[in-house]
Coordinates of C-alpha atoms and ligand atoms in Angstrom, one line a residue:
M3 CA 110.2 162.6 90.8
K4 CA 110.6 159.0 89.5
P5 CA 111.7 156.6 92.1
A6 CA 114.9 154.9 91.2
H7 CA 117.5 152.6 93.0
Y8 CA 121.1 153.7 93.2
V9 CA 123.5 151.1 93.3
N10 CA 127.4 151.2 93.0
G11 CA 127.1 154.8 91.7
A12 CA 124.6 154.0 89.1
F13 CA 120.9 154.8 88.9
T14 CA 118.4 152.0 87.8
V15 CA 114.8 151.0 88.0
A16 CA 115.6 147.2 87.6
G17 CA 112.9 145.0 88.8
T18 CA 109.0 145.0 89.0
S19 CA 107.1 148.0 90.2
F20 CA 103.8 148.7 92.3
P21 CA 101.8 151.7 92.2
L22 CA 102.1 154.8 94.6
R23 CA 98.9 156.6 95.5
S24 CA 98.6 160.2 96.4
P25 CA 97.2 160.5 100.1
V26 CA 95.7 163.7 99.3
D27 CA 93.1 162.6 96.8
G28 CA 93.8 158.7 96.2
S29 CA 95.0 159.3 92.6
L30 CA 97.6 157.3 91.1
A31 CA 101.0 159.2 91.6
G32 CA 103.5 157.1 90.1
A33 CA 105.3 153.6 90.5
V34 CA 107.7 152.2 93.0
P35 CA 110.4 149.8 91.9
E36 CA 110.8 146.7 93.9
A37 CA 114.5 145.9 94.0
P38 CA 115.2 142.2 93.2
R39 CA 117.4 140.2 95.4
E40 CA 120.1 140.3 92.8
L41 CA 120.2 144.0 93.2
V42 CA 120.1 144.0 96.9
D43 CA 123.0 141.6 96.8
E44 CA 125.0 144.0 94.3
A45 CA 124.2 146.8 96.7
V46 CA 125.7 145.0 99.6
R47 CA 128.6 143.9 97.6
A48 CA 129.2 147.4 96.2
A49 CA 129.2 148.7 99.6
G50 CA 131.8 146.2 100.8
A51 CA 134.0 147.2 98.0
G52 CA 133.7 150.9 98.6
L53 CA 134.9 150.3 102.0
A54 CA 137.9 148.2 100.7
G55 CA 138.6 151.2 98.1
A56 CA 138.3 154.8 97.9
W57 CA 135.5 155.3 100.5
G58 CA 137.4 153.2 103.1
E59 CA 140.6 155.2 102.6
A60 CA 139.0 158.5 102.9
S61 CA 139.9 160.5 106.0
V62 CA 137.6 161.8 108.7
E63 CA 138.2 165.4 107.1
E64 CA 137.3 164.1 103.7
R65 CA 134.2 162.4 105.0
C66 CA 133.1 165.3 106.8
E67 CA 133.6 167.6 103.6
F68 CA 131.4 165.1 101.7
L69 CA 128.7 165.5 104.3
R70 CA 128.9 169.3 104.0
R71 CA 128.8 169.0 100.3
I72 CA 125.6 166.8 100.5
A73 CA 124.0 169.4 103.0
G74 CA 125.0 172.1 100.3
G75 CA 123.4 169.9 97.6
I76 CA 120.1 169.7 99.5
V77 CA 120.0 173.5 100.1
E78 CA 120.6 174.0 96.2
R79 CA 117.6 171.8 95.5
F80 CA 115.5 172.9 98.6
D81 CA 112.2 173.3 96.6
E82 CA 112.5 170.1 94.8
F83 CA 112.9 168.2 98.1
V84 CA 110.0 170.1 99.6
D85 CA 107.8 169.3 96.5
A86 CA 108.7 165.7 96.6
E87 CA 107.9 165.4 100.5
V88 CA 104.7 167.1 100.0
A89 CA 103.7 165.0 97.1
D90 CA 104.6 161.7 98.8
T91 CA 103.0 162.4 102.2
G92 CA 100.5 165.0 101.6
R93 CA 101.8 166.9 104.8
P94 CA 101.3 170.6 104.8
R95 CA 104.0 172.6 102.6
E96 CA 104.9 174.6 105.6
L97 CA 105.9 171.4 107.7
A98 CA 108.3 170.2 104.9
A99 CA 109.7 173.5 104.3
T100 CA 110.3 174.3 108.1
V101 CA 111.0 170.9 109.5
D102 CA 111.8 168.0 107.1
V103 CA 114.1 169.6 104.6
P104 CA 116.1 171.9 107.1
R105 CA 116.5 168.9 109.3
A106 CA 118.0 166.9 106.5
I107 CA 120.4 169.7 106.0
G108 CA 121.0 170.0 109.8
N109 CA 121.6 166.3 110.1
F110 CA 124.5 166.3 107.5
R111 CA 126.0 169.4 109.0
A112 CA 125.8 168.3 112.4
Y113 CA 127.4 164.9 111.9
A114 CA 130.1 166.6 109.7
D115 CA 131.0 168.8 112.8
L116 CA 130.7 166.1 115.5
A117 CA 132.7 163.5 113.7
Y118 CA 135.4 166.0 112.9
G119 CA 135.6 167.2 116.5
R120 CA 135.5 163.7 118.2
P121 CA 138.6 163.1 120.4
E122 CA 140.0 159.7 120.8
R123 CA 141.1 158.5 124.1
A124 CA 144.5 157.6 125.5
H125 CA 145.6 156.1 128.9
P126 CA 149.2 156.2 130.0
T127 CA 149.6 153.1 132.0
N128 CA 152.1 152.0 134.6
V129 CA 150.9 148.8 136.4
P130 CA 152.1 145.8 138.1
G131 CA 150.4 142.5 137.1
W132 CA 150.5 140.1 134.3
S133 CA 153.6 139.8 132.0
G134 CA 155.6 141.6 134.6
G135 CA 153.4 144.9 134.3
G136 CA 155.1 148.0 133.3
R137 CA 154.6 151.2 131.3
A138 CA 152.5 151.4 128.4
L139 CA 150.3 153.8 126.1
N140 CA 146.9 152.6 125.5
Y141 CA 145.0 154.4 122.9
T142 CA 141.5 153.7 121.6
V143 CA 140.6 154.3 118.0
R144 CA 137.1 153.8 116.7
R145 CA 136.6 151.9 113.4
P146 CA 133.4 151.8 111.2
L147 CA 131.3 148.7 111.5
G148 CA 131.2 148.1 107.7
V149 CA 128.1 147.8 105.7
V150 CA 125.3 149.4 107.5
A151 CA 121.5 148.7 106.4
V152 CA 119.3 151.8 107.0
I153 CA 115.8 151.0 107.0
S154 CA 113.4 153.9 107.5
P155 CA 109.6 154.7 107.7
W156 CA 107.1 156.9 105.8
N157 CA 106.3 159.4 108.5
L158 CA 109.3 161.7 108.4
P159 CA 110.8 160.1 105.3
L160 CA 113.9 162.5 104.7
L161 CA 114.4 163.5 108.2
L162 CA 114.6 159.9 109.4
L163 CA 116.6 158.6 106.7
T164 CA 119.2 161.3 106.9
W165 CA 119.3 161.0 110.8
K166 CA 120.9 157.5 110.1
V167 CA 122.7 158.0 107.0
A168 CA 124.7 161.1 108.0
P169 CA 126.3 159.5 111.2
A170 CA 126.8 156.2 109.3
L171 CA 128.9 157.9 106.6
A172 CA 130.6 160.3 109.1
A173 CA 131.7 157.4 111.0
G174 CA 133.2 155.7 107.8
N175 CA 130.7 153.0 107.0
A176 CA 129.2 152.4 103.7
V177 CA 125.4 152.4 103.5
V178 CA 122.6 150.4 101.8
A179 CA 119.3 152.3 102.5
K180 CA 115.8 150.9 102.2
P181 CA 113.3 153.8 102.6
S182 CA 109.5 153.2 103.2
E183 CA 107.7 151.9 100.0
E184 CA 105.0 154.6 100.7
T185 CA 107.7 157.5 100.5
P186 CA 110.4 156.8 97.8
S187 CA 110.9 160.3 96.3
T188 CA 113.1 162.3 98.8
A189 CA 115.3 159.3 99.2
T190 CA 115.8 159.2 95.5
L191 CA 116.5 163.0 95.4
L192 CA 119.0 162.4 98.3
A193 CA 120.9 159.9 96.1
E194 CA 121.0 162.3 93.2
V195 CA 122.6 164.8 95.8
I196 CA 125.1 162.4 96.9
D197 CA 125.9 161.3 93.4
E198 CA 126.7 165.1 92.5
A199 CA 128.7 165.3 95.8
G200 CA 131.0 162.9 94.3
L201 CA 130.9 160.2 97.1
P202 CA 132.9 157.3 95.9
A203 CA 131.0 154.6 94.3
G204 CA 129.6 152.0 97.0
A205 CA 129.6 154.4 99.9
F206 CA 125.9 155.0 99.5
N207 CA 123.3 152.7 97.8
L208 CA 119.6 152.9 97.9
V209 CA 117.2 149.9 97.3
H210 CA 113.5 150.6 97.1
G211 CA 110.7 148.0 97.8
R212 CA 108.4 146.5 100.3
G213 CA 109.4 145.4 103.9
A214 CA 108.0 142.0 104.7
G215 CA 108.7 139.6 101.8
G216 CA 110.4 142.4 99.7
A217 CA 113.8 144.0 99.7
G218 CA 113.6 145.3 103.3
E219 CA 113.3 141.6 104.7
Y220 CA 116.0 140.3 102.3
L221 CA 118.3 143.4 103.3
A222 CA 117.8 142.7 107.0
S223 CA 118.9 138.9 106.8
H224 CA 121.8 139.5 104.6
A225 CA 125.0 137.9 105.5
G226 CA 127.0 140.8 104.1
V227 CA 125.3 143.5 106.4
D228 CA 127.3 144.3 109.3
A229 CA 124.7 146.4 111.3
I230 CA 121.1 147.6 111.0
A231 CA 119.6 150.8 111.9
F232 CA 115.9 150.8 111.8
T233 CA 113.1 153.1 112.7
G234 CA 109.6 151.8 112.4
A235 CA 106.9 149.9 114.1
T236 CA 107.6 147.6 117.2
A237 CA 106.4 144.4 115.4
T238 CA 108.8 145.1 112.5
G239 CA 111.6 145.7 114.9
A240 CA 110.8 142.2 116.3
A241 CA 111.0 140.7 112.8
I242 CA 114.2 142.4 111.8
M243 CA 115.7 141.3 115.1
R244 CA 114.8 137.6 114.2
A245 CA 116.3 138.1 110.8
A246 CA 119.5 139.7 112.3
A247 CA 119.9 136.9 114.9
D248 CA 121.4 134.5 112.4
H249 CA 124.3 136.6 111.8
I250 CA 124.6 138.3 115.3
T251 CA 124.0 141.7 113.4
P252 CA 123.8 144.5 115.8
V253 CA 120.7 146.7 115.8
S254 CA 119.9 150.3 116.6
F255 CA 116.0 150.5 117.1
E256 CA 113.6 153.4 117.1
L257 CA 110.3 151.8 117.5
G258 CA 106.6 152.8 118.4
G259 CA 105.1 154.6 121.4
K260 CA 102.2 155.5 123.4
N261 CA 103.3 158.8 124.7
P262 CA 101.8 160.4 128.0
A263 CA 101.5 164.0 128.8
V264 CA 101.0 164.9 132.4
V265 CA 99.2 168.3 133.1
F266 CA 99.3 169.5 136.9
A267 CA 96.8 172.0 138.1
D268 CA 99.6 174.4 138.6
A269 CA 100.4 174.4 134.8
D270 CA 99.8 177.5 132.6
L271 CA 96.7 175.9 131.4
A272 CA 96.6 177.8 128.0
E273 CA 100.2 176.7 127.3
A274 CA 99.3 173.2 128.2
V275 CA 96.3 173.0 126.0
E276 CA 98.1 174.5 123.1
G277 CA 101.2 172.4 123.6
T278 CA 99.1 169.2 124.0
A279 CA 97.1 170.1 120.8
R280 CA 100.4 170.5 118.9
S281 CA 101.8 167.3 120.4
S282 CA 98.8 165.2 119.4
F283 CA 97.7 166.7 116.2
T284 CA 100.8 167.8 114.3
H285 CA 101.4 165.9 111.2
S286 CA 98.0 164.2 112.0
G287 CA 99.6 162.4 114.9
Q288 CA 102.0 160.6 112.6
I289 CA 105.2 161.5 114.5
C290 CA 106.5 158.8 117.0
L291 CA 106.7 161.7 119.7
C292 CA 103.1 162.5 119.5
T293 CA 101.0 162.4 122.6
E294 CA 98.4 159.7 122.6
R295 CA 97.7 159.8 126.5
V296 CA 97.0 162.8 128.5
Y297 CA 96.7 162.8 132.3
V298 CA 95.3 165.9 133.9
Q299 CA 94.9 166.8 137.6
R300 CA 91.4 166.7 138.7
P301 CA 90.6 170.3 139.6
V302 CA 91.6 171.5 136.0
F303 CA 90.3 168.3 134.1
E304 CA 87.0 169.8 132.8
E305 CA 88.6 173.1 131.8
F306 CA 91.5 171.3 130.0
V307 CA 89.2 168.9 128.1
A308 CA 87.0 171.6 127.0
G309 CA 90.2 173.7 125.8
L310 CA 91.6 170.8 124.0
A311 CA 88.3 169.9 122.3
E312 CA 88.1 173.4 121.1
R313 CA 91.6 173.3 119.6
A314 CA 90.9 169.9 118.0
G315 CA 87.7 171.5 116.2
A316 CA 89.7 174.5 115.0
W317 CA 92.7 172.5 113.9
R318 CA 93.3 173.4 110.2
D319 CA 95.6 172.7 107.4
Y320 CA 96.4 169.2 108.5
G321 CA 97.6 166.3 106.3
P322 CA 96.2 163.0 105.4
M323 CA 97.0 159.5 106.8
I324 CA 99.7 158.0 104.6
S325 CA 97.6 155.4 102.9
A326 CA 94.1 154.0 102.7
G327 CA 95.3 151.0 104.9
H328 CA 96.6 153.4 107.6
R329 CA 93.5 155.6 107.4
D330 CA 91.4 152.4 107.9
K331 CA 93.5 151.4 110.9
V332 CA 93.0 154.7 112.6
L333 CA 89.3 154.8 111.9
S334 CA 89.1 151.1 113.4
Y335 CA 90.4 152.6 116.8
Y336 CA 87.9 155.6 116.5
R337 CA 85.2 152.8 116.3
L338 CA 86.8 150.5 119.0
A339 CA 87.0 153.6 121.4
R340 CA 83.1 153.9 121.2
E341 CA 82.7 150.3 121.5
E342 CA 85.0 150.4 124.7
G343 CA 82.9 153.1 126.2
A344 CA 84.7 156.2 125.2
T345 CA 82.9 159.9 125.0
V346 CA 84.3 161.5 121.9
V347 CA 84.4 165.1 123.0
A348 CA 85.8 166.1 119.4
G349 CA 86.3 164.6 116.1
G350 CA 86.0 160.8 115.7
G351 CA 85.2 160.7 112.0
V352 CA 86.2 161.7 108.5
P353 CA 86.2 165.4 107.5
R354 CA 84.4 166.6 104.3
F355 CA 86.3 169.3 102.3
G356 CA 84.0 169.6 99.0
D357 CA 87.0 169.3 97.1
R358 CA 89.7 166.6 95.7
R359 CA 90.6 165.9 99.3
D360 CA 87.5 163.9 99.9
G361 CA 89.0 161.0 97.8
G362 CA 91.9 161.2 100.1
F363 CA 92.9 159.5 103.4
Y364 CA 92.1 162.2 106.0
V365 CA 90.7 161.7 109.6
E366 CA 89.5 164.2 112.1
P367 CA 91.7 165.4 114.9
T368 CA 89.9 163.5 117.9
V369 CA 89.9 163.8 121.7
L370 CA 88.5 161.0 123.8
T371 CA 87.7 160.6 127.5
G372 CA 86.0 158.1 129.9
L373 CA 88.1 155.0 129.0
P374 CA 89.7 152.6 131.5
E375 CA 93.5 152.2 131.4
S376 CA 93.0 148.7 130.3
A377 CA 91.1 149.7 127.1
R378 CA 93.0 148.8 123.9
T379 CA 92.5 152.3 122.7
V380 CA 94.4 153.6 125.8
R381 CA 97.3 150.8 125.4
E382 CA 97.8 150.4 121.6
E383 CA 99.8 152.9 119.3
I384 CA 97.2 154.3 117.1
F385 CA 99.6 156.8 115.2
G386 CA 96.8 159.1 114.2
P387 CA 95.6 162.7 115.5
V388 CA 94.0 161.3 118.5
C389 CA 94.4 161.3 122.2
H390 CA 92.6 160.0 125.4
V391 CA 92.2 162.4 128.4
A392 CA 91.9 161.0 132.0
P393 CA 92.0 162.6 135.3
F394 CA 94.4 162.0 138.2
D395 CA 94.7 163.2 141.8
D396 CA 98.3 163.4 143.0
E397 CA 101.9 163.1 141.8
E398 CA 102.1 159.4 142.5
E399 CA 99.4 158.5 140.5
A400 CA 100.4 160.7 137.7
V401 CA 103.7 158.8 137.4
R402 CA 102.1 155.5 137.8
L403 CA 99.6 156.1 135.0
A404 CA 102.3 157.7 132.7
N405 CA 104.6 154.5 133.2
D406 CA 101.6 152.0 132.8
S407 CA 102.6 151.2 129.1
P408 CA 104.5 148.6 127.2
Y409 CA 106.2 151.7 125.3
G410 CA 108.4 154.3 126.7
L411 CA 109.7 156.7 123.9
A412 CA 108.6 160.3 124.8
A413 CA 106.7 162.2 127.7
T414 CA 105.6 165.5 128.4
V415 CA 105.2 167.3 131.9
W416 CA 103.3 170.6 132.2
T417 CA 103.8 172.3 135.8
T418 CA 105.1 175.8 136.9
D419 CA 106.4 174.1 140.0
L420 CA 110.1 173.8 139.4
S421 CA 110.7 171.2 142.1
R422 CA 107.8 169.0 140.9
A423 CA 109.3 169.1 137.3
H424 CA 112.6 167.8 138.6
R425 CA 110.9 165.4 140.8
V426 CA 108.5 163.9 138.3
A427 CA 110.7 164.1 135.1
P428 CA 113.3 161.5 135.8
R429 CA 110.7 159.1 137.3
V430 CA 108.8 158.9 133.8
Q431 CA 110.0 155.7 132.1
A432 CA 110.8 157.2 128.5
G433 CA 113.9 158.1 126.7
I434 CA 112.8 161.7 126.3
V435 CA 110.9 163.9 128.8
W436 CA 109.9 167.4 127.9
V437 CA 109.1 169.8 130.5
N438 CA 106.7 172.7 129.3
C439 CA 107.4 172.0 125.8
W440 CA 107.2 169.3 123.2
N441 CA 109.6 168.1 120.3
L442 CA 112.3 170.9 121.0
R443 CA 115.2 169.2 119.6
D444 CA 119.0 169.5 120.1
L445 CA 120.7 167.0 117.6
R446 CA 123.5 166.3 120.3
T447 CA 121.1 164.9 122.8
P448 CA 120.4 161.1 123.2
F449 CA 117.2 160.1 121.5
G450 CA 115.4 156.7 121.8
G451 CA 113.0 154.8 123.8
V452 CA 112.9 152.2 126.6
R453 CA 111.0 148.9 126.7
A454 CA 108.9 148.2 123.3
S455 CA 110.0 151.7 122.0
G456 CA 113.5 150.7 120.9
I457 CA 117.0 149.4 121.5
G458 CA 119.9 152.1 121.9
R459 CA 120.2 155.6 121.5
E460 CA 120.7 157.8 118.5
G461 CA 121.8 161.4 118.3
G462 CA 125.2 163.1 118.6
E463 CA 128.0 161.0 120.0
Y464 CA 125.5 158.2 120.6
S465 CA 124.8 157.7 117.0
L466 CA 128.6 157.7 116.4
D467 CA 129.2 155.2 119.0
F468 CA 126.6 152.9 117.5
F469 CA 128.0 153.3 114.0
S470 CA 131.6 152.5 115.1
E471 CA 133.4 150.2 117.5
P472 CA 136.4 151.0 119.9
V473 CA 139.6 149.1 119.4
N474 CA 142.3 149.5 122.0
V475 CA 146.1 149.5 121.1
C476 CA 148.4 148.9 124.0
V477 CA 152.0 149.9 123.2
R478 CA 154.8 149.2 125.8
I479 CA 157.1 152.2 126.3
Ligands
LIG8 P1 107.0 149.8 109.4 O1 107.7 149.1 110.6 O2 105.8 149.3 108.9 O3 108.1 150.1 108.2 C1 109.2 150.7 108.4 C2 110.3 150.3 107.3 O4 110.5 149.0 107.7 C3 109.7 150.4 106.0 O5 111.0 150.8 105.2 C4 109.3 148.9 105.6 O6 109.4 148.6 104.3 C5 110.4 148.3 106.4 N1 109.8 146.8 106.8 C6 108.6 146.4 107.2 N2 108.7 145.2 107.5 C7 110.0 144.7 107.2 C8 110.7 143.5 107.5 N3 109.9 142.3 107.9 N4 111.8 143.4 107.3 C9 112.7 144.5 107.0 N5 112.1 145.8 106.8 C10 110.8 145.9 107.0 O7 106.7 151.4 110.1 P2 106.0 152.7 109.3 O8 104.5 152.0 109.2 O9 106.6 152.7 108.0 O10 106.1 153.6 110.4 C11 105.3 153.9 111.4 C12 105.9 153.1 112.7 O11 107.1 153.7 113.0 C13 105.1 153.5 113.9 O12 105.0 152.6 114.7 C14 106.0 154.6 114.7 O13 105.8 154.9 116.0 C15 107.3 154.0 114.4 N6 108.4 155.1 114.3 C16 109.1 155.3 115.4 C17 110.0 156.3 115.6 C18 111.0 156.4 116.6 O14 112.0 157.3 116.5 N7 110.9 155.7 117.6 C19 110.1 157.2 114.4 C20 109.1 157.2 113.4 C21 108.4 156.1 113.3
LIG9 O1 113.9 164.5 115.8 C1 114.7 163.4 115.7 O2 115.7 163.3 115.6 C2 113.7 162.2 115.5 N1 114.6 161.0 115.3 C3 112.5 162.4 115.5 C4 111.7 161.1 115.3 C5 110.4 161.2 115.0 C6 109.4 160.1 114.9 O3 108.4 160.1 114.2

């Protein structure tokens, strides 16, 4: 798959390019075109023209039909999408085939259903007051925001891109997407599928390139962009917010996390160990929802740590870090943890496979203990297959520790005490709290974080709310 831009219904590789490396063995895997400013301008112009033309005139029924066609197009080219996602990220094939690509299909189907079934509101009015009061019918219609920039990360490239593109299109916006420079391939395939689905020119545009100093930064500060939906690092969110400030551009932000898991002594321990291993090591910890802080009630602390260390040691078929740079960042935290006084109970280094993967960007699943809560390793997002486990004594302490973070994206509570689950879960300061499970997703539910983990909520009607604005019409009757 050769990455290409898609602007105003045409593919191009205009501009310079930079090399793409396979995270599996570090080999040269291709080249990513960097969209020059003129091409970003053209994409934004095309999106605006699309809104003024056929795409803007499409009814909600027609838009939803396009979304279903896009879902069908991904189904038809399922294996190509899986291959491309595996090639860019090195993730296990099973993950791409059971999570990433099915979720992309699910995202388009879900928003076709949700947008089509969405009611508008009416308020029959009979009030005294200004202008003599009187009877009126108020009704509220939602109109699209306009040209939406979608800027997405490398960790779940297709899933997170379509999670924004689908509701943005469903609500009637035109999109200019800028995927991560590390993972351009499935975005290009998506553009092909959208082209084959016959969306009017300008409705969807794709520009590749870097973030800071590249196409991403230029797009975020563009006067022609009416809203920005961004998923990525908190520091990048801050930079985008500054760029958006000049034009008062609304933003929806899904940012970083340092997610806690709280394991009570009454939990099904085997389930809690297995669930925590999954939540810390799946996709080598490169999911924003992954657990990096684990708090375990003291009576079961030793047994839990031993169980988790065993699972970490036995963890197989894991993918690499996305890049040499990210591998180095994660390894720098493995070193820092030791300097800060951690006990490394599992992992902590680089695995040796005896095959081409030894040239790749792998790190070992790692379990740490013994650090104070003030340690940088416990406070900063690492985004690798690593967690720190600490003991606690009672419910109050567990809630305090879980909430002692600048972030607040997701949390997991393990307990068999139903009352405790309902007491603790709402007190955890995170946008998503799972009880006795992790990453169990229903696309209608609100998704997002508090504090440094984001602004706003996506998912179901929450996404449709962000990607549209209500207009009230008051008719005297
Ligand atoms: P990143 O912030 O480095 O990059 C994300 C995207 O932003 C890329 O497309 C990049 O090119 C672009 N970008 C970078 N700098 C930019 C700038 N100044 N202006 C405009 N665009 C810019 O993030 P990443 O390394 O790709 O992803 C990992 C991070 O994303 C982690 O912090 C992770 O927690 C977070 N994340 C959060 C969620 C969530 O739902 N909360 C989901 C996935 C990832
Ligand atoms: O499941 C989702 O909808 C979602 N947005 C997941 C985000 C994962 C972050 O890496």
